[in-house]
mmCIF file of the C-alpha atoms, coordinates in Angstrom:
data_MODEL
# 
_entry.id   MODEL 
# 
loop_
_atom_site.group_PDB 
_atom_site.id 
_atom_site.type_symbol 
_atom_site.label_atom_id 
_atom_site.label_alt_id 
_atom_site.label_comp_id 
_atom_site.label_asym_id 
_atom_site.label_entity_id 
_atom_site.label_seq_id 
_atom_site.pdbx_PDB_ins_code 
_atom_site.Cartn_x 
_atom_site.Cartn_y 
_atom_site.Cartn_z 
_atom_site.occupancy 
_atom_site.B_iso_or_equiv 
_atom_site.pdbx_formal_charge 
_atom_site.auth_seq_id 
_atom_site.auth_comp_id 
_atom_site.auth_asym_id 
_atom_site.auth_atom_id 
_atom_site.pdbx_PDB_model_num 
ATOM 1   C CA . MET A 1 1   ? 39.286 151.087 -19.411 1.00 0.00 ? 1   MET A CA 1 
ATOM 2   C CA . HIS A 1 2   ? 37.814 153.591 -21.906 1.00 0.00 ? 2   HIS A CA 1 
ATOM 3   C CA . PRO A 1 3   ? 40.894 155.981 -23.537 1.00 0.00 ? 3   PRO A CA 1 
ATOM 4   C CA . ASN A 1 4   ? 41.401 159.016 -21.770 1.00 0.00 ? 4   ASN A CA 1 
ATOM 5   C CA . PRO A 1 5   ? 45.462 160.647 -23.485 1.00 0.00 ? 5   PRO A CA 1 
ATOM 6   C CA . HIS A 1 6   ? 46.916 163.333 -21.972 1.00 0.00 ? 6   HIS A CA 1 
ATOM 7   C CA . PRO A 1 7   ? 46.495 166.722 -23.321 1.00 0.00 ? 7   PRO A CA 1 
ATOM 8   C CA . ARG A 1 8   ? 50.498 166.957 -24.078 1.00 0.00 ? 8   ARG A CA 1 
ATOM 9   C CA . ARG A 1 9   ? 49.605 163.818 -26.867 1.00 0.00 ? 9   ARG A CA 1 
ATOM 10  C CA . ALA A 1 10  ? 46.995 166.016 -28.764 1.00 0.00 ? 10  ALA A CA 1 
ATOM 11  C CA . ALA A 1 11  ? 49.086 166.898 -31.648 1.00 0.00 ? 11  ALA A CA 1 
ATOM 12  C CA . ALA A 1 12  ? 50.839 163.523 -31.986 1.00 0.00 ? 12  ALA A CA 1 
ATOM 13  C CA . ASP A 1 13  ? 46.934 162.128 -31.765 1.00 0.00 ? 13  ASP A CA 1 
ATOM 14  C CA . ALA A 1 14  ? 46.028 164.949 -34.566 1.00 0.00 ? 14  ALA A CA 1 
ATOM 15  C CA . ASP A 1 15  ? 49.024 163.327 -36.539 1.00 0.00 ? 15  ASP A CA 1 
ATOM 16  C CA . ALA A 1 16  ? 47.876 159.589 -36.022 1.00 0.00 ? 16  ALA A CA 1 
ATOM 17  C CA . LEU A 1 17  ? 44.188 160.558 -36.839 1.00 0.00 ? 17  LEU A CA 1 
ATOM 18  C CA . HIS A 1 18  ? 45.533 161.974 -40.077 1.00 0.00 ? 18  HIS A CA 1 
ATOM 19  C CA . ALA A 1 19  ? 47.472 158.948 -40.869 1.00 0.00 ? 19  ALA A CA 1 
ATOM 20  C CA . LEU A 1 20  ? 44.098 156.196 -40.439 1.00 0.00 ? 20  LEU A CA 1 
ATOM 21  C CA . THR A 1 21  ? 42.682 158.518 -43.344 1.00 0.00 ? 21  THR A CA 1 
ATOM 22  C CA . ARG A 1 22  ? 44.645 156.065 -46.431 1.00 0.00 ? 22  ARG A CA 1 
ATOM 23  C CA . ARG A 1 23  ? 44.860 153.047 -43.878 1.00 0.00 ? 23  ARG A CA 1 
ATOM 24  C CA . GLY A 1 24  ? 42.120 152.775 -41.060 1.00 0.00 ? 24  GLY A CA 1 
ATOM 25  C CA . PHE A 1 25  ? 39.076 154.823 -42.768 1.00 0.00 ? 25  PHE A CA 1 
ATOM 26  C CA . LEU A 1 26  ? 39.734 152.626 -46.004 1.00 0.00 ? 26  LEU A CA 1 
ATOM 27  C CA . LYS A 1 27  ? 39.254 149.348 -43.868 1.00 0.00 ? 27  LYS A CA 1 
ATOM 28  C CA . VAL A 1 28  ? 36.080 151.060 -42.317 1.00 0.00 ? 28  VAL A CA 1 
ATOM 29  C CA . GLY A 1 29  ? 34.953 151.567 -45.684 1.00 0.00 ? 29  GLY A CA 1 
ATOM 30  C CA . LEU A 1 30  ? 35.343 148.181 -47.687 1.00 0.00 ? 30  LEU A CA 1 
ATOM 31  C CA . GLY A 1 31  ? 33.854 146.619 -44.225 1.00 0.00 ? 31  GLY A CA 1 
ATOM 32  C CA . PHE A 1 32  ? 30.618 148.831 -44.339 1.00 0.00 ? 32  PHE A CA 1 
ATOM 33  C CA . SER A 1 33  ? 30.155 149.655 -47.820 1.00 0.00 ? 33  SER A CA 1 
ATOM 34  C CA . ALA A 1 34  ? 27.725 146.552 -48.350 1.00 0.00 ? 34  ALA A CA 1 
ATOM 35  C CA . ALA A 1 35  ? 26.001 147.010 -45.147 1.00 0.00 ? 35  ALA A CA 1 
ATOM 36  C CA . LEU A 1 36  ? 24.980 150.425 -45.426 1.00 0.00 ? 36  LEU A CA 1 
ATOM 37  C CA . ALA A 1 37  ? 24.032 149.518 -49.414 1.00 0.00 ? 37  ALA A CA 1 
ATOM 38  C CA . CYS A 1 38  ? 21.794 147.473 -48.135 1.00 0.00 ? 38  CYS A CA 1 
ATOM 39  C CA . THR A 1 39  ? 20.177 149.342 -46.037 1.00 0.00 ? 39  THR A CA 1 
ATOM 40  C CA . ALA A 1 40  ? 19.845 152.245 -48.633 1.00 0.00 ? 40  ALA A CA 1 
ATOM 41  C CA . LEU A 1 41  ? 17.715 149.778 -49.955 1.00 0.00 ? 41  LEU A CA 1 
ATOM 42  C CA . VAL A 1 42  ? 14.698 149.866 -47.514 1.00 0.00 ? 42  VAL A CA 1 
ATOM 43  C CA . PRO A 1 43  ? 13.370 153.829 -48.755 1.00 0.00 ? 43  PRO A CA 1 
ATOM 44  C CA . SER A 1 44  ? 13.814 152.559 -52.265 1.00 0.00 ? 44  SER A CA 1 
ATOM 45  C CA . LEU A 1 45  ? 11.668 149.448 -51.974 1.00 0.00 ? 45  LEU A CA 1 
ATOM 46  C CA . ALA A 1 46  ? 9.233  151.615 -49.839 1.00 0.00 ? 46  ALA A CA 1 
ATOM 47  C CA . GLY A 1 47  ? 8.811  153.808 -52.895 1.00 0.00 ? 47  GLY A CA 1 
ATOM 48  C CA . CYS A 1 48  ? 9.830  157.126 -51.045 1.00 0.00 ? 48  CYS A CA 1 
ATOM 49  C CA . SER A 1 49  ? 13.546 158.263 -51.166 1.00 0.00 ? 49  SER A CA 1 
ATOM 50  C CA . SER A 1 50  ? 15.116 160.890 -49.030 1.00 0.00 ? 50  SER A CA 1 
ATOM 51  C CA . ALA A 1 51  ? 17.671 164.028 -49.818 1.00 0.00 ? 51  ALA A CA 1 
ATOM 52  C CA . GLU A 1 52  ? 21.195 163.978 -48.403 1.00 0.00 ? 52  GLU A CA 1 
ATOM 53  C CA . THR A 1 53  ? 20.767 165.678 -44.985 1.00 0.00 ? 53  THR A CA 1 
ATOM 54  C CA . ALA A 1 54  ? 22.232 168.944 -44.676 1.00 0.00 ? 54  ALA A CA 1 
ATOM 55  C CA . PRO A 1 55  ? 25.216 169.539 -41.804 1.00 0.00 ? 55  PRO A CA 1 
ATOM 56  C CA . GLN A 1 56  ? 23.828 170.843 -38.346 1.00 0.00 ? 56  GLN A CA 1 
ATOM 57  C CA . ALA A 1 57  ? 23.340 174.702 -38.288 1.00 0.00 ? 57  ALA A CA 1 
ATOM 58  C CA . GLY A 1 58  ? 26.788 176.437 -37.836 1.00 0.00 ? 58  GLY A CA 1 
ATOM 59  C CA . LEU A 1 59  ? 28.618 173.460 -38.731 1.00 0.00 ? 59  LEU A CA 1 
ATOM 60  C CA . SER A 1 60  ? 30.498 172.238 -41.658 1.00 0.00 ? 60  SER A CA 1 
ATOM 61  C CA . PHE A 1 61  ? 30.437 168.230 -41.760 1.00 0.00 ? 61  PHE A CA 1 
ATOM 62  C CA . LEU A 1 62  ? 28.270 166.925 -39.160 1.00 0.00 ? 62  LEU A CA 1 
ATOM 63  C CA . ARG A 1 63  ? 25.162 166.299 -39.378 1.00 0.00 ? 63  ARG A CA 1 
ATOM 64  C CA . PRO A 1 64  ? 22.640 166.026 -36.558 1.00 0.00 ? 64  PRO A CA 1 
ATOM 65  C CA . ASP A 1 65  ? 22.884 162.556 -36.353 1.00 0.00 ? 65  ASP A CA 1 
ATOM 66  C CA . ASP A 1 66  ? 26.491 162.729 -36.041 1.00 0.00 ? 66  ASP A CA 1 
ATOM 67  C CA . VAL A 1 67  ? 26.349 165.307 -33.567 1.00 0.00 ? 67  VAL A CA 1 
ATOM 68  C CA . ALA A 1 68  ? 24.186 163.048 -31.764 1.00 0.00 ? 68  ALA A CA 1 
ATOM 69  C CA . LEU A 1 69  ? 26.882 160.255 -31.465 1.00 0.00 ? 69  LEU A CA 1 
ATOM 70  C CA . PHE A 1 70  ? 29.768 163.095 -30.579 1.00 0.00 ? 70  PHE A CA 1 
ATOM 71  C CA . ARG A 1 71  ? 27.367 164.196 -27.394 1.00 0.00 ? 71  ARG A CA 1 
ATOM 72  C CA . ALA A 1 72  ? 27.200 160.332 -26.922 1.00 0.00 ? 72  ALA A CA 1 
ATOM 73  C CA . LEU A 1 73  ? 31.015 159.342 -27.587 1.00 0.00 ? 73  LEU A CA 1 
ATOM 74  C CA . LEU A 1 74  ? 32.304 162.252 -25.710 1.00 0.00 ? 74  LEU A CA 1 
ATOM 75  C CA . PRO A 1 75  ? 31.356 161.895 -22.244 1.00 0.00 ? 75  PRO A CA 1 
ATOM 76  C CA . ALA A 1 76  ? 32.217 157.974 -22.578 1.00 0.00 ? 76  ALA A CA 1 
ATOM 77  C CA . ILE A 1 77  ? 35.810 158.627 -23.602 1.00 0.00 ? 77  ILE A CA 1 
ATOM 78  C CA . VAL A 1 78  ? 36.951 161.776 -21.392 1.00 0.00 ? 78  VAL A CA 1 
ATOM 79  C CA . THR A 1 79  ? 36.368 160.848 -17.882 1.00 0.00 ? 79  THR A CA 1 
ATOM 80  C CA . GLU A 1 80  ? 36.852 164.738 -16.781 1.00 0.00 ? 80  GLU A CA 1 
ATOM 81  C CA . LEU A 1 81  ? 33.756 165.698 -18.925 1.00 0.00 ? 81  LEU A CA 1 
ATOM 82  C CA . ALA A 1 82  ? 31.922 163.107 -17.708 1.00 0.00 ? 82  ALA A CA 1 
ATOM 83  C CA . GLU A 1 83  ? 31.821 164.599 -14.070 1.00 0.00 ? 83  GLU A CA 1 
ATOM 84  C CA . ALA A 1 84  ? 32.291 168.068 -14.963 1.00 0.00 ? 84  ALA A CA 1 
ATOM 85  C CA . PRO A 1 85  ? 28.944 169.974 -13.686 1.00 0.00 ? 85  PRO A CA 1 
ATOM 86  C CA . PRO A 1 86  ? 26.133 169.837 -16.563 1.00 0.00 ? 86  PRO A CA 1 
ATOM 87  C CA . PRO A 1 87  ? 26.472 173.731 -17.272 1.00 0.00 ? 87  PRO A CA 1 
ATOM 88  C CA . ARG A 1 88  ? 30.269 172.914 -18.092 1.00 0.00 ? 88  ARG A CA 1 
ATOM 89  C CA . GLN A 1 89  ? 29.577 169.811 -19.735 1.00 0.00 ? 89  GLN A CA 1 
ATOM 90  C CA . ALA A 1 90  ? 27.728 171.238 -22.117 1.00 0.00 ? 90  ALA A CA 1 
ATOM 91  C CA . LEU A 1 91  ? 29.579 173.681 -22.974 1.00 0.00 ? 91  LEU A CA 1 
ATOM 92  C CA . LEU A 1 92  ? 33.046 172.220 -23.146 1.00 0.00 ? 92  LEU A CA 1 
ATOM 93  C CA . ALA A 1 93  ? 31.214 169.744 -25.823 1.00 0.00 ? 93  ALA A CA 1 
ATOM 94  C CA . HIS A 1 94  ? 29.941 172.143 -27.694 1.00 0.00 ? 94  HIS A CA 1 
ATOM 95  C CA . ASP A 1 95  ? 33.313 173.509 -28.098 1.00 0.00 ? 95  ASP A CA 1 
ATOM 96  C CA . ALA A 1 96  ? 34.716 169.933 -28.484 1.00 0.00 ? 96  ALA A CA 1 
ATOM 97  C CA . LEU A 1 97  ? 32.008 169.506 -31.596 1.00 0.00 ? 97  LEU A CA 1 
ATOM 98  C CA . ARG A 1 98  ? 33.244 172.131 -33.237 1.00 0.00 ? 98  ARG A CA 1 
ATOM 99  C CA . ASN A 1 99  ? 36.664 170.872 -33.393 1.00 0.00 ? 99  ASN A CA 1 
ATOM 100 C CA . ILE A 1 100 ? 35.817 167.558 -34.382 1.00 0.00 ? 100 ILE A CA 1 
ATOM 101 C CA . ASP A 1 101 ? 33.635 169.456 -37.278 1.00 0.00 ? 101 ASP A CA 1 
ATOM 102 C CA . ALA A 1 102 ? 36.688 171.557 -38.268 1.00 0.00 ? 102 ALA A CA 1 
ATOM 103 C CA . THR A 1 103 ? 39.080 168.011 -38.296 1.00 0.00 ? 103 THR A CA 1 
ATOM 104 C CA . CYS A 1 104 ? 36.334 166.616 -40.085 1.00 0.00 ? 104 CYS A CA 1 
ATOM 105 C CA . ALA A 1 105 ? 35.616 169.378 -42.732 1.00 0.00 ? 105 ALA A CA 1 
ATOM 106 C CA . ALA A 1 106 ? 40.015 169.818 -43.624 1.00 0.00 ? 106 ALA A CA 1 
ATOM 107 C CA . MET A 1 107 ? 40.071 166.181 -44.589 1.00 0.00 ? 107 MET A CA 1 
ATOM 108 C CA . GLY A 1 108 ? 40.325 165.128 -48.448 1.00 0.00 ? 108 GLY A CA 1 
ATOM 109 C CA . ALA A 1 109 ? 37.540 163.679 -49.642 1.00 0.00 ? 109 ALA A CA 1 
ATOM 110 C CA . GLY A 1 110 ? 38.341 160.345 -49.722 1.00 0.00 ? 110 GLY A CA 1 
ATOM 111 C CA . ALA A 1 111 ? 38.757 160.339 -45.809 1.00 0.00 ? 111 ALA A CA 1 
ATOM 112 C CA . GLN A 1 112 ? 35.435 162.213 -45.725 1.00 0.00 ? 112 GLN A CA 1 
ATOM 113 C CA . ALA A 1 113 ? 33.550 159.822 -47.589 1.00 0.00 ? 113 ALA A CA 1 
ATOM 114 C CA . GLU A 1 114 ? 35.000 157.088 -45.359 1.00 0.00 ? 114 GLU A CA 1 
ATOM 115 C CA . LEU A 1 115 ? 33.448 159.015 -42.159 1.00 0.00 ? 115 LEU A CA 1 
ATOM 116 C CA . ARG A 1 116 ? 29.830 159.192 -43.989 1.00 0.00 ? 116 ARG A CA 1 
ATOM 117 C CA . LYS A 1 117 ? 30.006 155.300 -44.322 1.00 0.00 ? 117 LYS A CA 1 
ATOM 118 C CA . LEU A 1 118 ? 30.851 155.015 -40.915 1.00 0.00 ? 118 LEU A CA 1 
ATOM 119 C CA . PHE A 1 119 ? 28.572 157.920 -39.380 1.00 0.00 ? 119 PHE A CA 1 
ATOM 120 C CA . GLY A 1 120 ? 26.065 156.515 -41.638 1.00 0.00 ? 120 GLY A CA 1 
ATOM 121 C CA . LEU A 1 121 ? 26.266 152.904 -40.373 1.00 0.00 ? 121 LEU A CA 1 
ATOM 122 C CA . LEU A 1 122 ? 26.266 154.211 -36.259 1.00 0.00 ? 122 LEU A CA 1 
ATOM 123 C CA . ALA A 1 123 ? 22.932 156.430 -37.440 1.00 0.00 ? 123 ALA A CA 1 
ATOM 124 C CA . THR A 1 124 ? 20.855 153.042 -38.805 1.00 0.00 ? 124 THR A CA 1 
ATOM 125 C CA . MET A 1 125 ? 19.185 151.597 -35.990 1.00 0.00 ? 125 MET A CA 1 
ATOM 126 C CA . PRO A 1 126 ? 19.709 147.977 -37.574 1.00 0.00 ? 126 PRO A CA 1 
ATOM 127 C CA . LEU A 1 127 ? 22.971 148.161 -37.726 1.00 0.00 ? 127 LEU A CA 1 
ATOM 128 C CA . ARG A 1 128 ? 23.938 150.151 -34.872 1.00 0.00 ? 128 ARG A CA 1 
ATOM 129 C CA . TRP A 1 129 ? 22.239 147.703 -33.003 1.00 0.00 ? 129 TRP A CA 1 
ATOM 130 C CA . ALA A 1 130 ? 23.851 144.711 -34.162 1.00 0.00 ? 130 ALA A CA 1 
ATOM 131 C CA . LEU A 1 131 ? 26.901 145.763 -34.623 1.00 0.00 ? 131 LEU A CA 1 
ATOM 132 C CA . THR A 1 132 ? 27.327 148.287 -31.265 1.00 0.00 ? 132 THR A CA 1 
ATOM 133 C CA . GLY A 1 133 ? 24.598 146.561 -29.025 1.00 0.00 ? 133 GLY A CA 1 
ATOM 134 C CA . ILE A 1 134 ? 22.767 149.779 -28.681 1.00 0.00 ? 134 ILE A CA 1 
ATOM 135 C CA . ARG A 1 135 ? 19.387 150.141 -30.049 1.00 0.00 ? 135 ARG A CA 1 
ATOM 136 C CA . PRO A 1 136 ? 18.104 153.725 -28.736 1.00 0.00 ? 136 PRO A CA 1 
ATOM 137 C CA . GLU A 1 137 ? 19.008 156.672 -30.168 1.00 0.00 ? 137 GLU A CA 1 
ATOM 138 C CA . TRP A 1 138 ? 22.476 157.933 -29.587 1.00 0.00 ? 138 TRP A CA 1 
ATOM 139 C CA . SER A 1 139 ? 20.916 160.432 -27.027 1.00 0.00 ? 139 SER A CA 1 
ATOM 140 C CA . ALA A 1 140 ? 19.383 157.550 -25.078 1.00 0.00 ? 140 ALA A CA 1 
ATOM 141 C CA . ALA A 1 141 ? 22.731 155.957 -24.982 1.00 0.00 ? 141 ALA A CA 1 
ATOM 142 C CA . THR A 1 142 ? 24.821 155.942 -21.581 1.00 0.00 ? 142 THR A CA 1 
ATOM 143 C CA . PRO A 1 143 ? 28.391 156.256 -20.998 1.00 0.00 ? 143 PRO A CA 1 
ATOM 144 C CA . ALA A 1 144 ? 28.460 152.702 -19.593 1.00 0.00 ? 144 ALA A CA 1 
ATOM 145 C CA . GLN A 1 145 ? 26.916 151.355 -23.213 1.00 0.00 ? 145 GLN A CA 1 
ATOM 146 C CA . VAL A 1 146 ? 29.283 153.476 -25.476 1.00 0.00 ? 146 VAL A CA 1 
ATOM 147 C CA . GLN A 1 147 ? 32.526 152.249 -23.476 1.00 0.00 ? 147 GLN A CA 1 
ATOM 148 C CA . ALA A 1 148 ? 31.098 148.621 -23.688 1.00 0.00 ? 148 ALA A CA 1 
ATOM 149 C CA . PHE A 1 149 ? 30.362 149.061 -27.374 1.00 0.00 ? 149 PHE A CA 1 
ATOM 150 C CA . LEU A 1 150 ? 33.897 150.915 -28.131 1.00 0.00 ? 150 LEU A CA 1 
ATOM 151 C CA . ALA A 1 151 ? 36.156 147.650 -26.007 1.00 0.00 ? 151 ALA A CA 1 
ATOM 152 C CA . ARG A 1 152 ? 34.165 145.185 -28.133 1.00 0.00 ? 152 ARG A CA 1 
ATOM 153 C CA . TRP A 1 153 ? 34.887 147.252 -31.274 1.00 0.00 ? 153 TRP A CA 1 
ATOM 154 C CA . ARG A 1 154 ? 38.497 147.512 -30.620 1.00 0.00 ? 154 ARG A CA 1 
ATOM 155 C CA . ALA A 1 155 ? 38.917 143.499 -29.148 1.00 0.00 ? 155 ALA A CA 1 
ATOM 156 C CA . SER A 1 156 ? 37.370 142.501 -31.938 1.00 0.00 ? 156 SER A CA 1 
ATOM 157 C CA . ARG A 1 157 ? 39.229 140.081 -34.588 1.00 0.00 ? 157 ARG A CA 1 
ATOM 158 C CA . LEU A 1 158 ? 37.569 142.480 -37.398 1.00 0.00 ? 158 LEU A CA 1 
ATOM 159 C CA . ALA A 1 159 ? 39.733 145.208 -38.827 1.00 0.00 ? 159 ALA A CA 1 
ATOM 160 C CA . THR A 1 160 ? 37.013 146.981 -40.275 1.00 0.00 ? 160 THR A CA 1 
ATOM 161 C CA . LEU A 1 161 ? 35.694 147.589 -36.020 1.00 0.00 ? 161 LEU A CA 1 
ATOM 162 C CA . ASN A 1 162 ? 39.127 148.244 -34.733 1.00 0.00 ? 162 ASN A CA 1 
ATOM 163 C CA . ALA A 1 163 ? 39.384 151.230 -37.208 1.00 0.00 ? 163 ALA A CA 1 
ATOM 164 C CA . GLY A 1 164 ? 36.234 152.476 -36.510 1.00 0.00 ? 164 GLY A CA 1 
ATOM 165 C CA . ALA A 1 165 ? 36.565 152.257 -32.821 1.00 0.00 ? 165 ALA A CA 1 
ATOM 166 C CA . VAL A 1 166 ? 39.930 153.992 -33.258 1.00 0.00 ? 166 VAL A CA 1 
ATOM 167 C CA . VAL A 1 167 ? 38.910 156.687 -35.439 1.00 0.00 ? 167 VAL A CA 1 
ATOM 168 C CA . LEU A 1 168 ? 35.796 157.268 -33.167 1.00 0.00 ? 168 LEU A CA 1 
ATOM 169 C CA . VAL A 1 169 ? 38.229 157.618 -30.063 1.00 0.00 ? 169 VAL A CA 1 
ATOM 170 C CA . LYS A 1 170 ? 40.489 159.984 -31.762 1.00 0.00 ? 170 LYS A CA 1 
ATOM 171 C CA . LEU A 1 171 ? 38.234 162.173 -33.191 1.00 0.00 ? 171 LEU A CA 1 
ATOM 172 C CA . ALA A 1 172 ? 36.432 163.012 -30.145 1.00 0.00 ? 172 ALA A CA 1 
ATOM 173 C CA . SER A 1 173 ? 39.822 162.713 -27.592 1.00 0.00 ? 173 SER A CA 1 
ATOM 174 C CA . VAL A 1 174 ? 41.470 165.187 -29.912 1.00 0.00 ? 174 VAL A CA 1 
ATOM 175 C CA . GLY A 1 175 ? 38.570 167.109 -30.398 1.00 0.00 ? 175 GLY A CA 1 
ATOM 176 C CA . TYR A 1 176 ? 38.632 167.459 -26.453 1.00 0.00 ? 176 TYR A CA 1 
ATOM 177 C CA . TYR A 1 177 ? 42.103 167.732 -25.740 1.00 0.00 ? 177 TYR A CA 1 
ATOM 178 C CA . ALA A 1 178 ? 42.680 170.818 -27.775 1.00 0.00 ? 178 ALA A CA 1 
ATOM 179 C CA . LEU A 1 179 ? 40.195 173.012 -26.331 1.00 0.00 ? 179 LEU A CA 1 
ATOM 180 C CA . PRO A 1 180 ? 42.709 174.862 -23.430 1.00 0.00 ? 180 PRO A CA 1 
ATOM 181 C CA . ALA A 1 181 ? 39.183 174.698 -21.426 1.00 0.00 ? 181 ALA A CA 1 
ATOM 182 C CA . ALA A 1 182 ? 39.872 170.959 -20.673 1.00 0.00 ? 182 ALA A CA 1 
ATOM 183 C CA . TRP A 1 183 ? 43.448 171.405 -19.688 1.00 0.00 ? 183 TRP A CA 1 
ATOM 184 C CA . ALA A 1 184 ? 43.452 172.714 -15.810 1.00 0.00 ? 184 ALA A CA 1 
ATOM 185 C CA . GLY A 1 185 ? 40.739 169.638 -15.066 1.00 0.00 ? 185 GLY A CA 1 
ATOM 186 C CA . CYS A 1 186 ? 43.614 167.557 -16.472 1.00 0.00 ? 186 CYS A CA 1 
ATOM 187 C CA . GLY A 1 187 ? 46.937 169.197 -14.747 1.00 0.00 ? 187 GLY A CA 1 
ATOM 188 C CA . TYR A 1 188 ? 48.093 170.244 -17.975 1.00 0.00 ? 188 TYR A CA 1 
ATOM 189 C CA . PRO A 1 189 ? 49.529 174.156 -17.627 1.00 0.00 ? 189 PRO A CA 1 
ATOM 190 C CA . GLY A 1 190 ? 49.500 174.819 -21.101 1.00 0.00 ? 190 GLY A CA 1 
ATOM 191 C CA . PRO A 1 191 ? 51.755 174.918 -23.709 1.00 0.00 ? 191 PRO A CA 1 
ATOM 192 C CA . ASN A 1 192 ? 55.425 177.423 -23.089 1.00 0.00 ? 192 ASN A CA 1 
ATOM 193 C CA . ALA A 1 193 ? 54.703 181.033 -23.553 1.00 0.00 ? 193 ALA A CA 1 
ATOM 194 C CA . ALA A 1 194 ? 57.227 181.556 -25.715 1.00 0.00 ? 194 ALA A CA 1 
ATOM 195 C CA . VAL A 1 195 ? 57.331 178.734 -27.674 1.00 0.00 ? 195 VAL A CA 1 
ATOM 196 C CA . TYR A 1 196 ? 53.200 178.963 -28.399 1.00 0.00 ? 196 TYR A CA 1 
ATOM 197 C CA . GLN A 1 197 ? 53.817 182.901 -29.202 1.00 0.00 ? 197 GLN A CA 1 
ATOM 198 C CA . ALA A 1 198 ? 56.413 181.878 -31.666 1.00 0.00 ? 198 ALA A CA 1 
ATOM 199 C CA . LEU A 1 199 ? 53.910 179.719 -33.513 1.00 0.00 ? 199 LEU A CA 1 
ATOM 200 C CA . HIS A 1 200 ? 51.413 181.380 -33.274 1.00 0.00 ? 200 HIS A CA 1 
ATOM 201 C CA . ALA A 1 201 ? 52.668 184.681 -34.544 1.00 0.00 ? 201 ALA A CA 1 
# 
């Protein structure tokens, strides 16, 4: 089963995500740095180099490849998003991506560097295919393929893959369940009005 946390846990999940910046992201970085270094040699050996890709227009951290990754992850992780009509699904995914981008942009430089390693790995076809079983671009991946790869990573004996799966699921689920527009679809009535007003006064 793929993770589908209740929105009441969104704040706790966000705290857990920040806790991973020192523990989980470090495991991800140590496990994948060598692989990424190897793939980085390919353009150099071919006599060409590419400039660092800028963030997607309107975003602060996520690059176009990262956006494609999370567009594939979101409906695989969030059941009600996958079942929403296409126009509503597109709107919710757009807003969730902005939340994910804001979360990534608010992290420290060390955590951002580890995220870059993980996202870079998943954007590189040979490594993505070898480690996730998904050969096509993320835009062509099905929810079933994405769920299968996340399940394999979570069940893996390798701590790097476990940590990578947790980071991806937390980012996607917290980004979605922080949206007030997502609450009604899963039966959450929203926060207590008086408490919400006091916290945001």
